[in-house]
mmCIF file of C-alpha atoms and ligand atoms in Angstrom:
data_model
loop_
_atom_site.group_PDB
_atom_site.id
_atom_site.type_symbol
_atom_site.label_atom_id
_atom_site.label_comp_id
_atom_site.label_asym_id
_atom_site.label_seq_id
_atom_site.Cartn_x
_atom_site.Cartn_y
_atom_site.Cartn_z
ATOM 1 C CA UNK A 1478 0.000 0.000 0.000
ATOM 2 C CA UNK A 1479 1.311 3.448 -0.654
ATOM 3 C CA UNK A 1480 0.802 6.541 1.108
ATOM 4 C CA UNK A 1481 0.732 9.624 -0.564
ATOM 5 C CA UNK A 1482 1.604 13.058 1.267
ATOM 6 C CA UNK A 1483 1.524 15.716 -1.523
ATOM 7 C CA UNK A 1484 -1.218 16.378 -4.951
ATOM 8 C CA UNK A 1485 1.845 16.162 -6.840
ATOM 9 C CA UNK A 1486 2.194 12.193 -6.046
ATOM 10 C CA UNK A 1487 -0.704 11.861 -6.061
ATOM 11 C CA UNK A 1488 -1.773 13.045 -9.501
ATOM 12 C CA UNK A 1489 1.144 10.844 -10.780
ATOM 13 C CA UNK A 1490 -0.522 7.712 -8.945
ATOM 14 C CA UNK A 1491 -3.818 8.993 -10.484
ATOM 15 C CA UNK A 1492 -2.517 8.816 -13.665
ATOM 16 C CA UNK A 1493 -1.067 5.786 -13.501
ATOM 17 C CA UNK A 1494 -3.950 4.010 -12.555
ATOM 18 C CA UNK A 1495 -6.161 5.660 -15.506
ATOM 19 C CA UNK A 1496 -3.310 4.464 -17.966
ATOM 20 C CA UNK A 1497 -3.506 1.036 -16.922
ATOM 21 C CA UNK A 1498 -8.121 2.274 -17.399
ATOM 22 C CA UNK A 1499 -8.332 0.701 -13.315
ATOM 23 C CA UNK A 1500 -11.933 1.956 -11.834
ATOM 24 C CA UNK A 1501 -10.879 4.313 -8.705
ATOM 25 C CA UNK A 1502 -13.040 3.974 -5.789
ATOM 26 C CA UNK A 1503 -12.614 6.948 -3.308
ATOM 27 C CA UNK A 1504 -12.910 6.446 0.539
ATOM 28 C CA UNK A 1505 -12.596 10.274 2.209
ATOM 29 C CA UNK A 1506 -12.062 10.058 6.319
ATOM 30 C CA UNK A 1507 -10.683 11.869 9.347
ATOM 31 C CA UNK A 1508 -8.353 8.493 10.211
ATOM 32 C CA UNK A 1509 -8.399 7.043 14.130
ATOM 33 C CA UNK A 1510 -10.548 4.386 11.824
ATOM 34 C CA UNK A 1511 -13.009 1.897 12.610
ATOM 35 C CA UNK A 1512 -15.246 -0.894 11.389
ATOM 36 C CA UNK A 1513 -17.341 1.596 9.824
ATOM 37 C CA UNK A 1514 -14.055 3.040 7.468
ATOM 38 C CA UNK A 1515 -13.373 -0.757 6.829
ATOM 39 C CA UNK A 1516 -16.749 -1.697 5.678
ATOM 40 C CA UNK A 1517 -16.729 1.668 3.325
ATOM 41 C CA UNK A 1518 -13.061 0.041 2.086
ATOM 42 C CA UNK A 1519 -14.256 -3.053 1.657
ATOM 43 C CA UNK A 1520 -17.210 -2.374 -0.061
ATOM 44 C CA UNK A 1521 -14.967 0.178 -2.605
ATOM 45 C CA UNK A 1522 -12.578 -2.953 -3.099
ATOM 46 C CA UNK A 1523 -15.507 -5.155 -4.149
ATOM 47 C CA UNK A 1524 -17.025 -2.343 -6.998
ATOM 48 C CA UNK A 1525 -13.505 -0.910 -8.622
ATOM 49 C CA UNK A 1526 -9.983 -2.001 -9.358
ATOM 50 C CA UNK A 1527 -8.113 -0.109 -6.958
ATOM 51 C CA UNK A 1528 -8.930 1.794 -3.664
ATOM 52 C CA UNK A 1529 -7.803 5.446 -2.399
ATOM 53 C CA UNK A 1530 -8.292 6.725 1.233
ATOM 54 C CA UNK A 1531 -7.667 9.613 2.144
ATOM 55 C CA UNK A 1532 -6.694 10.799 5.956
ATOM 56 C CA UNK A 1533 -7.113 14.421 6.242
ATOM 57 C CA UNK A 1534 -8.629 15.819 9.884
ATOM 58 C CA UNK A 1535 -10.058 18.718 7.991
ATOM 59 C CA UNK A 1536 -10.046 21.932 10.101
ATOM 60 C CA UNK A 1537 -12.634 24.176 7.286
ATOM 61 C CA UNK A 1538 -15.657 21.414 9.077
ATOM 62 C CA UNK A 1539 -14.695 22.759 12.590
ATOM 63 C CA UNK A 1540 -16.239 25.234 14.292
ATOM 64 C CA UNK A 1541 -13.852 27.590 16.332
ATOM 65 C CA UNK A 1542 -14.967 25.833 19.969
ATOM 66 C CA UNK A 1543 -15.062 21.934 18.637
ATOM 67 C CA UNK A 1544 -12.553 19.340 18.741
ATOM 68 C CA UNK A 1545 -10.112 20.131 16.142
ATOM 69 C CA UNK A 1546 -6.980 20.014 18.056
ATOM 70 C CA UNK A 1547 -7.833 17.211 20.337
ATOM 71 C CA UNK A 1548 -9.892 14.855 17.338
ATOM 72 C CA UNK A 1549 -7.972 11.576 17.733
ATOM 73 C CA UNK A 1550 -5.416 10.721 15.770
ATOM 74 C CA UNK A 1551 -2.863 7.563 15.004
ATOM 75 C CA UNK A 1552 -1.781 6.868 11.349
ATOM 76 C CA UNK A 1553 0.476 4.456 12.245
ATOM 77 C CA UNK A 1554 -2.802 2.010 13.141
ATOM 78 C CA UNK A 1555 -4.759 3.669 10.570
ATOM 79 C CA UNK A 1556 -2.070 2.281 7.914
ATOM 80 C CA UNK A 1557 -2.108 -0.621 8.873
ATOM 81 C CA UNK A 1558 -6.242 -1.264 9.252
ATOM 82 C CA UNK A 1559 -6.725 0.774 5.920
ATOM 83 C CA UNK A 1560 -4.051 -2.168 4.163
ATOM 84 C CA UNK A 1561 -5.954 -4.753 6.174
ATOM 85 C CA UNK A 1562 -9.117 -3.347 4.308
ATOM 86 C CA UNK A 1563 -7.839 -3.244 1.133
ATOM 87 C CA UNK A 1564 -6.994 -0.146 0.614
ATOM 88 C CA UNK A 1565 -4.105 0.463 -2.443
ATOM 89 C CA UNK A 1566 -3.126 3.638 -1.613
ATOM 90 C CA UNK A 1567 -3.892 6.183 1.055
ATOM 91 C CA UNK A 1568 -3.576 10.188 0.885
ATOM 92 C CA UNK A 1569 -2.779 12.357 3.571
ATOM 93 C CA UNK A 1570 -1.755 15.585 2.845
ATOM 94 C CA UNK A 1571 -0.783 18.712 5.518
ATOM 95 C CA UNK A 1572 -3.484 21.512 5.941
ATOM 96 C CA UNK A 1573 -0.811 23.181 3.629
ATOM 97 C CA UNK A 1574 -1.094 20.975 1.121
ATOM 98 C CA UNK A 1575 -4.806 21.068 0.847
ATOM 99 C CA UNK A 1576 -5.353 24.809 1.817
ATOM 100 C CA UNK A 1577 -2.366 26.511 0.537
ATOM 101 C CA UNK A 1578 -4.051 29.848 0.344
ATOM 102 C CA UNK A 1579 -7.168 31.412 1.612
ATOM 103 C CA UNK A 1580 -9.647 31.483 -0.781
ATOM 104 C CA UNK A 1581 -12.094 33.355 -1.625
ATOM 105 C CA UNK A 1582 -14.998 31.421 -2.664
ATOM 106 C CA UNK A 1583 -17.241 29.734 -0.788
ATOM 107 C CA UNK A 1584 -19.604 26.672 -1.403
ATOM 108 C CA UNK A 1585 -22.489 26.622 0.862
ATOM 109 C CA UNK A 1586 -24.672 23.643 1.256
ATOM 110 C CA UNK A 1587 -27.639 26.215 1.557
ATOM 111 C CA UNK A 1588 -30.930 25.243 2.907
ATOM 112 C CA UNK A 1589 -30.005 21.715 3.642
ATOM 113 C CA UNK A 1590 -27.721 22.455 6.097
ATOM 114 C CA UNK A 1591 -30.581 24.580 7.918
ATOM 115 C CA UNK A 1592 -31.668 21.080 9.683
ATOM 116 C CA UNK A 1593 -30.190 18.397 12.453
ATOM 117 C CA UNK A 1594 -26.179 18.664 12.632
ATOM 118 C CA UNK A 1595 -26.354 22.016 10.286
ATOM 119 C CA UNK A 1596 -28.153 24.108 13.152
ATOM 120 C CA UNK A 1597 -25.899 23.607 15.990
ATOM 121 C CA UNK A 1598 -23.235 23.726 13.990
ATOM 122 C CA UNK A 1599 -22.705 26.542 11.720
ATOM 123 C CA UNK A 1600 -20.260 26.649 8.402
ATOM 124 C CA UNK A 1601 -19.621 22.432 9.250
ATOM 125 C CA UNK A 1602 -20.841 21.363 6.245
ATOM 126 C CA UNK A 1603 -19.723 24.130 3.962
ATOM 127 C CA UNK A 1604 -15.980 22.981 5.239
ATOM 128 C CA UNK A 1605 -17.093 19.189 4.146
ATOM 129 C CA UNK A 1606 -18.010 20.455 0.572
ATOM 130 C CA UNK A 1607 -14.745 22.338 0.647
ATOM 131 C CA UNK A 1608 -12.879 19.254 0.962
ATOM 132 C CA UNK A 1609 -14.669 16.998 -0.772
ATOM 133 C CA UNK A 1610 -14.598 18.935 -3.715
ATOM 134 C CA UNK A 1611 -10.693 18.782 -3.472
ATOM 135 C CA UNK A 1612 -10.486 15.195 -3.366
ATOM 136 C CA UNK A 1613 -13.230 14.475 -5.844
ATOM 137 C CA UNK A 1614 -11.671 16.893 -8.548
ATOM 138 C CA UNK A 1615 -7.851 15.621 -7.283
ATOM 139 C CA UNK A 1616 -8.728 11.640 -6.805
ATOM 140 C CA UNK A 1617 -10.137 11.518 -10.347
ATOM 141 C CA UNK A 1618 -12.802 9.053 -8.850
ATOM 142 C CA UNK A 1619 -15.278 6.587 -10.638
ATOM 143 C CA UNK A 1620 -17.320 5.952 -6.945
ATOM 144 C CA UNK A 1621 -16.604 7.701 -3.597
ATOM 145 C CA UNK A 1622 -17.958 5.882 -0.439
ATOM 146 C CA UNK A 1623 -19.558 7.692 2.625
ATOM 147 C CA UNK A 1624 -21.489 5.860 5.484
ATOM 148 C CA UNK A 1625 -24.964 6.330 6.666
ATOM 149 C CA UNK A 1626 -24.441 7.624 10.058
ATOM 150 C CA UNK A 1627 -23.332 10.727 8.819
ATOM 151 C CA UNK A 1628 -26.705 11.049 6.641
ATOM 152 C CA UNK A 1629 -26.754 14.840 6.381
ATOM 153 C CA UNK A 1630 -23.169 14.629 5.086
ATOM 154 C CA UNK A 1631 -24.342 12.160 2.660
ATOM 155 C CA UNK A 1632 -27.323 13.992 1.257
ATOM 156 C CA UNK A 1633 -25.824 17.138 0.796
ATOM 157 C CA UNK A 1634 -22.581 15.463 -1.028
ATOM 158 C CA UNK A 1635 -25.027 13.314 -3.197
ATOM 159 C CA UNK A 1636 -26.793 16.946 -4.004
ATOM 160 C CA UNK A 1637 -23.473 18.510 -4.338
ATOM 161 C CA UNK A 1638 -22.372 15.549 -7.488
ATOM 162 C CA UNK A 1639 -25.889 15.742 -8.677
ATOM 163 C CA UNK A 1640 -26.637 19.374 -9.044
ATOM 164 C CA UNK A 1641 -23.327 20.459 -10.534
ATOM 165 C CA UNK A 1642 -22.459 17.638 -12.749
ATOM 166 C CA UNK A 1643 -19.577 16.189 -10.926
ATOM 167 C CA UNK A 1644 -18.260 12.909 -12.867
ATOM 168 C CA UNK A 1645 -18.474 10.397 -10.397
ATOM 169 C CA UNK A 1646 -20.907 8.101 -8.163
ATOM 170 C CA UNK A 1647 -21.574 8.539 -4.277
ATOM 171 C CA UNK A 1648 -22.423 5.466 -3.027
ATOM 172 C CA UNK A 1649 -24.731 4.749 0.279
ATOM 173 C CA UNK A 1650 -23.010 1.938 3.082
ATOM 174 C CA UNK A 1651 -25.018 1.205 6.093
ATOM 175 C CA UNK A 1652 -23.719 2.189 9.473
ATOM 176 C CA UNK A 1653 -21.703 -0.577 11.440
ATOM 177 C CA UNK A 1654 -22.807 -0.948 14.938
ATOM 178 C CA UNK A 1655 -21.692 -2.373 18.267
ATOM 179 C CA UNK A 1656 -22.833 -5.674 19.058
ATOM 180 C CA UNK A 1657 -25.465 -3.632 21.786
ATOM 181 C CA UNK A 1658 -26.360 -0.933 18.911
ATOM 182 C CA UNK A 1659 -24.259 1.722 19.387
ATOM 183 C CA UNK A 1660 -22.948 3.366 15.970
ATOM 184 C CA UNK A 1661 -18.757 3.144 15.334
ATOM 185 C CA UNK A 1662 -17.836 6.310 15.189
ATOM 186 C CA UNK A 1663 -14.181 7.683 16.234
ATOM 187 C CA UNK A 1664 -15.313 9.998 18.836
ATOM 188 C CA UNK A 1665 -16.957 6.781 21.327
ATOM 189 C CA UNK A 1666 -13.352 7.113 22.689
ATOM 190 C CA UNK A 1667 -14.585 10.007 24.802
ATOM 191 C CA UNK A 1668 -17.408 8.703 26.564
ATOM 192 C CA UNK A 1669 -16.777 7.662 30.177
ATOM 193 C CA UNK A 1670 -17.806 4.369 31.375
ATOM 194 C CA UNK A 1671 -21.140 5.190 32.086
ATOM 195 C CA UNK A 1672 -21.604 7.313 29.321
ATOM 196 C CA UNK A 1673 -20.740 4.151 27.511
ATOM 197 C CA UNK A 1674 -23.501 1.817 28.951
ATOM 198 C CA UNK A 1675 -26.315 4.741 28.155
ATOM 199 C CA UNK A 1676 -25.465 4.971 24.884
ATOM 200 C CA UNK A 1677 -27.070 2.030 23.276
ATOM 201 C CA UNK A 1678 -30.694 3.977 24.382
ATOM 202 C CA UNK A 1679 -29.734 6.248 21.114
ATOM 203 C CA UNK A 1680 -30.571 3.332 18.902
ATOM 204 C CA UNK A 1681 -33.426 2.271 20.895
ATOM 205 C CA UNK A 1682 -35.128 5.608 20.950
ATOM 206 C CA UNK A 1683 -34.997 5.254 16.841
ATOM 207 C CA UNK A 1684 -36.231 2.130 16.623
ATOM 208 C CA UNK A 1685 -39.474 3.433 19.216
ATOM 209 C CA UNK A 1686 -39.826 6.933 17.030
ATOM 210 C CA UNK A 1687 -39.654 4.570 13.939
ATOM 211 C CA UNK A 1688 -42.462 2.455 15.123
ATOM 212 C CA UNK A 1689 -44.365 5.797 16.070
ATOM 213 C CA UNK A 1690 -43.459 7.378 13.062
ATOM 214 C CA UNK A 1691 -44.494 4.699 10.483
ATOM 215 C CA UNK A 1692 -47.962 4.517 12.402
ATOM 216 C CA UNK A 1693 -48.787 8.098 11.332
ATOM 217 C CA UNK A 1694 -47.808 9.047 15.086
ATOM 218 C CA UNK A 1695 -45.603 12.173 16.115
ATOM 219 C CA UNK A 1696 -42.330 10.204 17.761
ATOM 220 C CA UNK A 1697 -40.555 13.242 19.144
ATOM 221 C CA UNK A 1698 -42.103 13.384 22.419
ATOM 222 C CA UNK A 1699 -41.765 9.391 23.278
ATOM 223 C CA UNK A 1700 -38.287 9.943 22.018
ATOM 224 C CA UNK A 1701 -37.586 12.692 24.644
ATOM 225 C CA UNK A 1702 -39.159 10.973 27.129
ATOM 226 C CA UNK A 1703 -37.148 7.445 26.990
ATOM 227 C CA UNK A 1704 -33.735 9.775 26.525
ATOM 228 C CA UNK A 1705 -34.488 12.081 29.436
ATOM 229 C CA UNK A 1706 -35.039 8.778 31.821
ATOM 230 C CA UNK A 1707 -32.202 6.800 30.025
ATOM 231 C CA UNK A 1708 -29.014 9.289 29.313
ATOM 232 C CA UNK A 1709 -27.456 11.763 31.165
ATOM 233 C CA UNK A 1710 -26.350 13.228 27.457
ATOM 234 C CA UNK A 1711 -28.431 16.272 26.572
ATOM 235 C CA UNK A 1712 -30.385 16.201 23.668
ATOM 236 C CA UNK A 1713 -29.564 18.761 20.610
ATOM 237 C CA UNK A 1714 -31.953 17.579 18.471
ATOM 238 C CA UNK A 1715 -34.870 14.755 17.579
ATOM 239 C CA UNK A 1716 -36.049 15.087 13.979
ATOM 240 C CA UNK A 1717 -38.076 13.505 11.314
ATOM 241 C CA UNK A 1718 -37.560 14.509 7.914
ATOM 242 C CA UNK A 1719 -38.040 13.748 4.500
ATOM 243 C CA UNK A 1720 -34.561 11.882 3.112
ATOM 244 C CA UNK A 1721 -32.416 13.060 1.010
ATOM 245 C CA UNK A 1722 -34.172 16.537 0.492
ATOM 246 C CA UNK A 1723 -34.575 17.164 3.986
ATOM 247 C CA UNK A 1724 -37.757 19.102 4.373
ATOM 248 C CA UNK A 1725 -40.599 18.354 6.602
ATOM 249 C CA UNK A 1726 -43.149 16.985 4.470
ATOM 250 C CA UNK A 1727 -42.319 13.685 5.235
ATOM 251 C CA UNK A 1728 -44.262 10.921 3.066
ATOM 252 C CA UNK A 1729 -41.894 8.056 1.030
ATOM 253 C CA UNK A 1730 -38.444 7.876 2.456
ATOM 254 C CA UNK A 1731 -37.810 9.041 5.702
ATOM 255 C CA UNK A 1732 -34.925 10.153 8.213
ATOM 256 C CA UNK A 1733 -35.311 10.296 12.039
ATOM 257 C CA UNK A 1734 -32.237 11.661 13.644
ATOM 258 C CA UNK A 1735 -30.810 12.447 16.435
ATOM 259 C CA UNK A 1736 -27.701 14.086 18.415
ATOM 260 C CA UNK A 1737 -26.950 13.724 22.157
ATOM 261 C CA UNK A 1738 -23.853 15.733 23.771
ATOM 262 C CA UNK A 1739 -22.468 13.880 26.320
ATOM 263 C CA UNK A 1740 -19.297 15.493 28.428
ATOM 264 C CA UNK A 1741 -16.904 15.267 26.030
ATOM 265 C CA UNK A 1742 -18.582 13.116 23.030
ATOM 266 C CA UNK A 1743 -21.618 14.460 20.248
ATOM 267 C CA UNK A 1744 -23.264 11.011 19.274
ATOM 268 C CA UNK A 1745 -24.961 11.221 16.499
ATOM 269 C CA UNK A 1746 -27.591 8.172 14.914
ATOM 270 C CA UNK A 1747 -30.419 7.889 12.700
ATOM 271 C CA UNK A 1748 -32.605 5.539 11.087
ATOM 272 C CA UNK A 1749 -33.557 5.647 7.358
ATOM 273 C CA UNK A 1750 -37.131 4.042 6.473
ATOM 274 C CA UNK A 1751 -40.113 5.068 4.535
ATOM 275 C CA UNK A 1752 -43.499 6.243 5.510
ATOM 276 C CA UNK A 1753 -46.963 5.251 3.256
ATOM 277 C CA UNK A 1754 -48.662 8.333 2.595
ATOM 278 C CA UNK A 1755 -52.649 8.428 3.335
HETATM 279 O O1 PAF B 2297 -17.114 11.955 7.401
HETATM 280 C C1 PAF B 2297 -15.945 12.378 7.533
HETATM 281 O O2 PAF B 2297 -15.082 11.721 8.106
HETATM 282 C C2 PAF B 2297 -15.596 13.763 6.986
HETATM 283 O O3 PAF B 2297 -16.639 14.652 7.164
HETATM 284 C C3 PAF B 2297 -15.130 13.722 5.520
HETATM 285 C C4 PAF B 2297 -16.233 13.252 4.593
HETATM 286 C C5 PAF B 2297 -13.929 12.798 5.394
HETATM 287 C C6 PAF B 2297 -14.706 15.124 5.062
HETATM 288 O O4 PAF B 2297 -13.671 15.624 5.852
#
């Protein structure tokens, strides 16, 4: 496996691979990785002849109080898990590399950030189309891979490709869970032990408001309820939406979502399901 520091290697791996007409299959992360990154690997190994991740903690989705400086970090495991995987090559450039310059324009994800993760934090997903518009345009990608926890993220790229013609695929993969229900994510590291043993309740409290929700009922209050008596997290949000367009007249496919900031950890989980109209 190789690992790629600057856009100058890795153009010349880029080309490479299209002169030899290999299918590249893109998988973008923050590193410190988990099931979840492997199953995205995995799944880019089975649909395209080679496999590029890229490991780039990207300060532009930050706000100015989050975890930036103390996101976890270890690309010495992360090598070795992402070869493990499958993974041919992995790219992971300095904030130099990627941001050499301040620039002026800015791509907004617009009214769909306006919902869930987008309220409570502002300019987040503007700094994930940043990036991902480098890596698209820079990987040369047939397919890029993106899990289904981060749904929000996943709409708003699939919008992003779709409404301004970029040439490549985004493809869906279902979240990977803990054996009690609890979505991977890098940032379980920071809940305390019995942060730990509440957070299962997250996925519970879906699988209730799903229930509720697909019975023409309002699950947001049942939700609230079970969390409130179950986690010592407070809630930032409960909502049901339409998926991927995110608005709230929600007949056919359906998200609920939620976030819960614990001490030091923001969990976020959601279910994806659809709702008969009348
Ligand atoms: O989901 C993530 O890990 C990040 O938001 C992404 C897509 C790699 C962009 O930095």
């Amino acid at each position: 496996m190789r690992l790629i520091e600057t856009i100058e290697e890795l153009k010349q791996w880029v080309s490479e691979n299209k002169a030899t007409g290999a299918g590249i299959g893109l998988v973008p992360t923050m590193g410190f990785l988990h099931e979840g990154h492997m199953k995205l690997v995995e799944t880019a190994k089975r649909e395209n002849d080679v496999v590029l991740m890229s490991i780039f903690v990207n300060p532009a989705q930050f706000g100015p109080n989050e975890d930036f400086e103390r996101y976890p970090r270890d690309m010495e495991r992360d090598q070795e898990l992402a070869q493990t995987a499958g993974a041919d090559a992995i790219f992971a450039p300095s904030a130099g590399e990627i941001y050499p310059r301040e620039s002026a324009i800015v791509i907004s994800a617009g009214r769909l950030a306006d919902q869930l993760c987008g309220k409570s934090r502002p300019g987040h997903f503007d700094g994930v189309l940043k990036v991902v518009t480098k890596l698209f345009h820079l990987s040369e990608a047939d397919r890029a891979y993106f899990g289904q926890k981060d749904a929000q993220q996943l709409a708003i790229i699939e919008s992003l490709v779709e409404d301004f013609n970029f040439p490549l695929e985004i493809r869906r993969v279902e979240t990977v869970r803990e054996p009690d229900g609890l979505a991977k994510s890098s940032r379980n590291i920071y809940l305390t032990g019995q942060e730990r043993a509440e957070a299962p309740h997250l996925k519970k409290a879906l699988e209730m408001g799903k229930q509720l929700a697909i019975g023409g009922m309002d699950p947001i209050p049942a939700m609230t309820d079970y969390l409130g008596e179950n986690c010592s997290g407070t809630i930032d949000y409960i909502q049901l939406l339409s998926y991927p367009d995110l608005t709230e007249n929600v007949t056919g496919e359906a998200i609920l979502a939620l976030a819960v900031q614990f001490e030091k950890a923001r969990l976020i989980d959601n279910l994806l399901f659809t709702i008969k109209g009348n």
